[in-house]
mmCIF file of C-alpha atoms in Angstrom:
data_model
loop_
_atom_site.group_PDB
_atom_site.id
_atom_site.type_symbol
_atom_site.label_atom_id
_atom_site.label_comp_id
_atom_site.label_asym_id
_atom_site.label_seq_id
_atom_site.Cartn_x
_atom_site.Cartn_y
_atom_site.Cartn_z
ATOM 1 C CA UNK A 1 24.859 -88.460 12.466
ATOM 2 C CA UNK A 2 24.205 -89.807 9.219
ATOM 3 C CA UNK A 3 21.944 -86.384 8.151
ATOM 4 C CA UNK A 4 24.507 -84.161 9.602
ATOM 5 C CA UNK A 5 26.806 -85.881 6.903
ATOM 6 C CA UNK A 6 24.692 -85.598 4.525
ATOM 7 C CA UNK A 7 23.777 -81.904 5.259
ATOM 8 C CA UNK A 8 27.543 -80.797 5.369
ATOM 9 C CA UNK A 9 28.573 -82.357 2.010
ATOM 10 C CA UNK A 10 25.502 -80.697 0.660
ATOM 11 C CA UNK A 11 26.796 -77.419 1.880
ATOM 12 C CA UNK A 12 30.002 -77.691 0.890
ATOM 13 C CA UNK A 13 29.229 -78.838 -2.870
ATOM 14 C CA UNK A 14 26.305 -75.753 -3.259
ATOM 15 C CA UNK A 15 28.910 -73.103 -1.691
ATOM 16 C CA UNK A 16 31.928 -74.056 -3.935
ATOM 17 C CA UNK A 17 33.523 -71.386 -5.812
ATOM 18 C CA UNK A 18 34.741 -73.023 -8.739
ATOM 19 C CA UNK A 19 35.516 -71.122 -12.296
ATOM 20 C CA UNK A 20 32.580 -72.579 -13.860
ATOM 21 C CA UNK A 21 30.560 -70.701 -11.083
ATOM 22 C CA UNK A 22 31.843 -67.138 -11.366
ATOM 23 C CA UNK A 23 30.537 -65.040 -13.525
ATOM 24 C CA UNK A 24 31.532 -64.473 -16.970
ATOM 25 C CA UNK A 25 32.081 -61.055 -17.687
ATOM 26 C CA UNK A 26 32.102 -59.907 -21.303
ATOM 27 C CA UNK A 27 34.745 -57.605 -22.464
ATOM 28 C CA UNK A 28 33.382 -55.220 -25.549
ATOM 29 C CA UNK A 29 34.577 -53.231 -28.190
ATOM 30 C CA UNK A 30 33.801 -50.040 -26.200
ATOM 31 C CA UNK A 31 34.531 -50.405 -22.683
ATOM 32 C CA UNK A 32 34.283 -47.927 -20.473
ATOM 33 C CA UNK A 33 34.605 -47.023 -16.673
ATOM 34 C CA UNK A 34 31.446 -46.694 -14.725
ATOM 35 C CA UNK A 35 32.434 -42.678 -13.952
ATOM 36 C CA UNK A 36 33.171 -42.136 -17.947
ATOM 37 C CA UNK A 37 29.414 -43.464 -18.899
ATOM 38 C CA UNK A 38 27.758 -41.386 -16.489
ATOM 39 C CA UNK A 39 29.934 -38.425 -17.443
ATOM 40 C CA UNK A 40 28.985 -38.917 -21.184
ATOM 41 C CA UNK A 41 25.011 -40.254 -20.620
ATOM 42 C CA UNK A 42 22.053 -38.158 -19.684
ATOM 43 C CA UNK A 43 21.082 -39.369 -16.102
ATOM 44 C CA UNK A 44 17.883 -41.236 -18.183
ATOM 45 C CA UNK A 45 20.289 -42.692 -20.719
ATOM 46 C CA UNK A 46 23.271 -43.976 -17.731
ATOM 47 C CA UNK A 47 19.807 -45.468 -15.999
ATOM 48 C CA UNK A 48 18.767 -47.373 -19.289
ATOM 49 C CA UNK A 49 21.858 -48.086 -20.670
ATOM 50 C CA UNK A 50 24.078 -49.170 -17.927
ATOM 51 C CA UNK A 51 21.862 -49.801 -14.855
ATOM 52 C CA UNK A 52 19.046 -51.843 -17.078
ATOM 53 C CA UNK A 53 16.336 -49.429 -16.442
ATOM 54 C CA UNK A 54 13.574 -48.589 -17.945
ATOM 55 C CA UNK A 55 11.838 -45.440 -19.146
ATOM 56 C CA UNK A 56 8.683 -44.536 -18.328
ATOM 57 C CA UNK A 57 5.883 -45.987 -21.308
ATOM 58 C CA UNK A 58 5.560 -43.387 -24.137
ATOM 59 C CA UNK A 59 7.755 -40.568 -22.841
ATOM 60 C CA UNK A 60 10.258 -41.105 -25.386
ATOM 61 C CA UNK A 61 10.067 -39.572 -28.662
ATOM 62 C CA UNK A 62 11.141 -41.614 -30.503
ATOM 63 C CA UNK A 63 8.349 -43.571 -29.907
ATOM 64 C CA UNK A 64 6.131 -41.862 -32.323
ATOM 65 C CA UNK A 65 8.924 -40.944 -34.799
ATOM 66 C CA UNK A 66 8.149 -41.818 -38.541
ATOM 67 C CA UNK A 67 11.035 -40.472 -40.135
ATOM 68 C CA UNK A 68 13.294 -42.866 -42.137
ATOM 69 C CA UNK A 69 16.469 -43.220 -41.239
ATOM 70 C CA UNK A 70 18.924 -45.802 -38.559
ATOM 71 C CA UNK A 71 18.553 -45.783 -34.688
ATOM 72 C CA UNK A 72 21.910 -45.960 -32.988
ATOM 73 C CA UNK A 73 23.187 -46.861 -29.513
ATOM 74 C CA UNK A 74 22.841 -44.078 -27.803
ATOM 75 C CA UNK A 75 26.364 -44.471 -25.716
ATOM 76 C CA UNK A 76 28.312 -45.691 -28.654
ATOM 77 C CA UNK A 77 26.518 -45.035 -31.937
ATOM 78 C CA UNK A 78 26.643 -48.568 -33.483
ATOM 79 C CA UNK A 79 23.369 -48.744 -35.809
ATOM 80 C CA UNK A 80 21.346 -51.131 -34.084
ATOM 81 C CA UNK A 81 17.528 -50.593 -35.926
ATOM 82 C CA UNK A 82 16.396 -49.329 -39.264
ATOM 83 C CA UNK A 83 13.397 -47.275 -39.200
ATOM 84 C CA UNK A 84 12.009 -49.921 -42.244
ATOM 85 C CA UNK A 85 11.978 -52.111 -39.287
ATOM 86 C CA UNK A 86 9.592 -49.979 -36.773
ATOM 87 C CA UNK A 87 6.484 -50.656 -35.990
ATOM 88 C CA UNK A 88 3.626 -48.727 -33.861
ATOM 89 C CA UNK A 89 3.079 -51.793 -31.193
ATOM 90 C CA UNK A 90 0.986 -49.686 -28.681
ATOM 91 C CA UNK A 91 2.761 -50.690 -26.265
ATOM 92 C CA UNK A 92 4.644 -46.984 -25.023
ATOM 93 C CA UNK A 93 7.775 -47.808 -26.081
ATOM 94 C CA UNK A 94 9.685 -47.785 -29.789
ATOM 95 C CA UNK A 95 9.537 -51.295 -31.358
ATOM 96 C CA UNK A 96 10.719 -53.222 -34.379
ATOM 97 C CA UNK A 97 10.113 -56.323 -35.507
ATOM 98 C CA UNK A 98 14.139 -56.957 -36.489
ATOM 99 C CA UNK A 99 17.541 -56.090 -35.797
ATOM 100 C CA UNK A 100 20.295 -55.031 -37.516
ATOM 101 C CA UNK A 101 22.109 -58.372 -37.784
ATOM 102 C CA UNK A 102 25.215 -58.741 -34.951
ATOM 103 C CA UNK A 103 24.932 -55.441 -33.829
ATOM 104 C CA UNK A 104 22.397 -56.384 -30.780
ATOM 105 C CA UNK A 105 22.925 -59.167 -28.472
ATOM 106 C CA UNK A 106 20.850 -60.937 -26.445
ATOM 107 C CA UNK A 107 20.854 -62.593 -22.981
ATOM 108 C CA UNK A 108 18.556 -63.530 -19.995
ATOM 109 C CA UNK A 109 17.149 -61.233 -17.817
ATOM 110 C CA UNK A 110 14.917 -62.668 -14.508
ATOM 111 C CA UNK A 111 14.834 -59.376 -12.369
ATOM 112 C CA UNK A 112 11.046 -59.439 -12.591
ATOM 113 C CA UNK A 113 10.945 -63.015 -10.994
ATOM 114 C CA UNK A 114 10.338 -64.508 -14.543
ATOM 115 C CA UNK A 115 12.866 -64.913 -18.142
ATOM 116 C CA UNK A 116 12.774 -62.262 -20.178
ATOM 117 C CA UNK A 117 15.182 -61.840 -23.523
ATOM 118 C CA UNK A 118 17.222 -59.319 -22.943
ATOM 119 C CA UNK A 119 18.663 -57.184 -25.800
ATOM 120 C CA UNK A 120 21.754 -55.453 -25.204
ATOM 121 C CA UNK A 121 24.139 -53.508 -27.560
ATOM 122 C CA UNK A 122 26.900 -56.225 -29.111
ATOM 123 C CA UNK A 123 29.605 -53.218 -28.904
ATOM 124 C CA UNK A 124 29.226 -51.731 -25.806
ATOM 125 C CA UNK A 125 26.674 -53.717 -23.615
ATOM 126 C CA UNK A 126 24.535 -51.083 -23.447
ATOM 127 C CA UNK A 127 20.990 -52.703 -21.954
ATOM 128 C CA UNK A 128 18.400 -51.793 -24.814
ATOM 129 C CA UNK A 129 14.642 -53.488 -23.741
ATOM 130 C CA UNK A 130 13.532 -56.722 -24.070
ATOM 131 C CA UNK A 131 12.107 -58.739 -27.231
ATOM 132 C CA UNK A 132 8.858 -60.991 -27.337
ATOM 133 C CA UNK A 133 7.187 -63.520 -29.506
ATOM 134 C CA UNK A 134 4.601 -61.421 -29.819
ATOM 135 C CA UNK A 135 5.564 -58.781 -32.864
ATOM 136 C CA UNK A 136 3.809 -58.873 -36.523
ATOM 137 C CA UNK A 137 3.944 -61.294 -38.702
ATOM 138 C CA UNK A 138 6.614 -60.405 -40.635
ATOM 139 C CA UNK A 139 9.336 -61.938 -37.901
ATOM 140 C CA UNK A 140 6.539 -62.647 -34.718
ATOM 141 C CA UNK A 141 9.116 -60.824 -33.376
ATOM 142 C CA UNK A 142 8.854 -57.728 -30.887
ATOM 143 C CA UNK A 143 12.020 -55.547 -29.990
ATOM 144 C CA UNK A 144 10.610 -53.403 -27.334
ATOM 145 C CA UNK A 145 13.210 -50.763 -27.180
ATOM 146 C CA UNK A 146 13.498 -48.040 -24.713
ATOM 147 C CA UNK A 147 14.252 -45.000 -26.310
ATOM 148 C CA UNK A 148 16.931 -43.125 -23.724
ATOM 149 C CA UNK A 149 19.062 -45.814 -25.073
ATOM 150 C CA UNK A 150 18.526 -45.059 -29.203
ATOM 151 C CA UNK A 151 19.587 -42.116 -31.024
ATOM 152 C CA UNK A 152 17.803 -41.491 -34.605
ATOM 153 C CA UNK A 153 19.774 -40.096 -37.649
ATOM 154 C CA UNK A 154 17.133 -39.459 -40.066
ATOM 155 C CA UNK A 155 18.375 -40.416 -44.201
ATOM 156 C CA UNK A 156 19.414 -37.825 -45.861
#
């Protein structure tokens, strides 16, 4: 009797739906409805962007773009890289070792079965890539980026 106690209260204090347990959804700048992104986004970009995808390794352009100039979000143009910033990792994928300060957020991502750092666009939420601690030496840093979710406007 004393375990079937024991295994009820358990149950009841693990299924509780308090506030502290539901999620915390973030209201941005730019906010849009699920139909107005994917009527505005390339299929690619709407997969990247708002569905956390991820292109396949170096079929982006960008990736081997040398140009100078700012990446932008590609659903809401904030300037999120400068190409001062880029760097040829190898790895398929445009990368930099910095951000443009407060213009990309960051947050947890364990779809993989493991944490990865999540980058995500601070004015629309847009899902960008991931970073690592494995970049140059300049930062250590690594902002693997995919490139659906980037748009380049080269300096003039």
């Amino acid at each position: 009797m004393k375990k079937l106690l024991f295994l009820v209260i358990t149950l009841i204090l693990f299924n509780c739906n308090g506030n502290a347990q539901k999620e915390n959804k973030k209201v941005y700048k730019v906010s849009k409805t699920d139909a107005e992104w994917k009527a505005e986004l390339t299929d690619m970009q709407y997969y990247v962007l708002r569905k956390a995808g991820t292109e396949r390794a170096f079929s982006s352009a960008l990736n081997k773009n040398y140009k100078k100039g700012v990446y932008l979000c590609a659903a809401c143009s904030t300037p999120l890289f400068k190409s001062e910033y880029k760097y040829d990792s190898g790895s398929g994928w445009p990368s930099f070792d910095r951000e443009i300060k407060g213009n990309v957020a960051f947050g947890t991502d364990t779809n993989l079965g493991y944490t990865r750092d999540e980058e995500h666009c601070a004015t629309c939420g847009g899902h960008l890539g991931h970073v690592f601690n494995d970049g140059p030496k300049t930062t250590g840093k690594r902002h693997c980026i995919n490139g659906a979710a980037l748009k380049f406007i080269p300096e003039k």
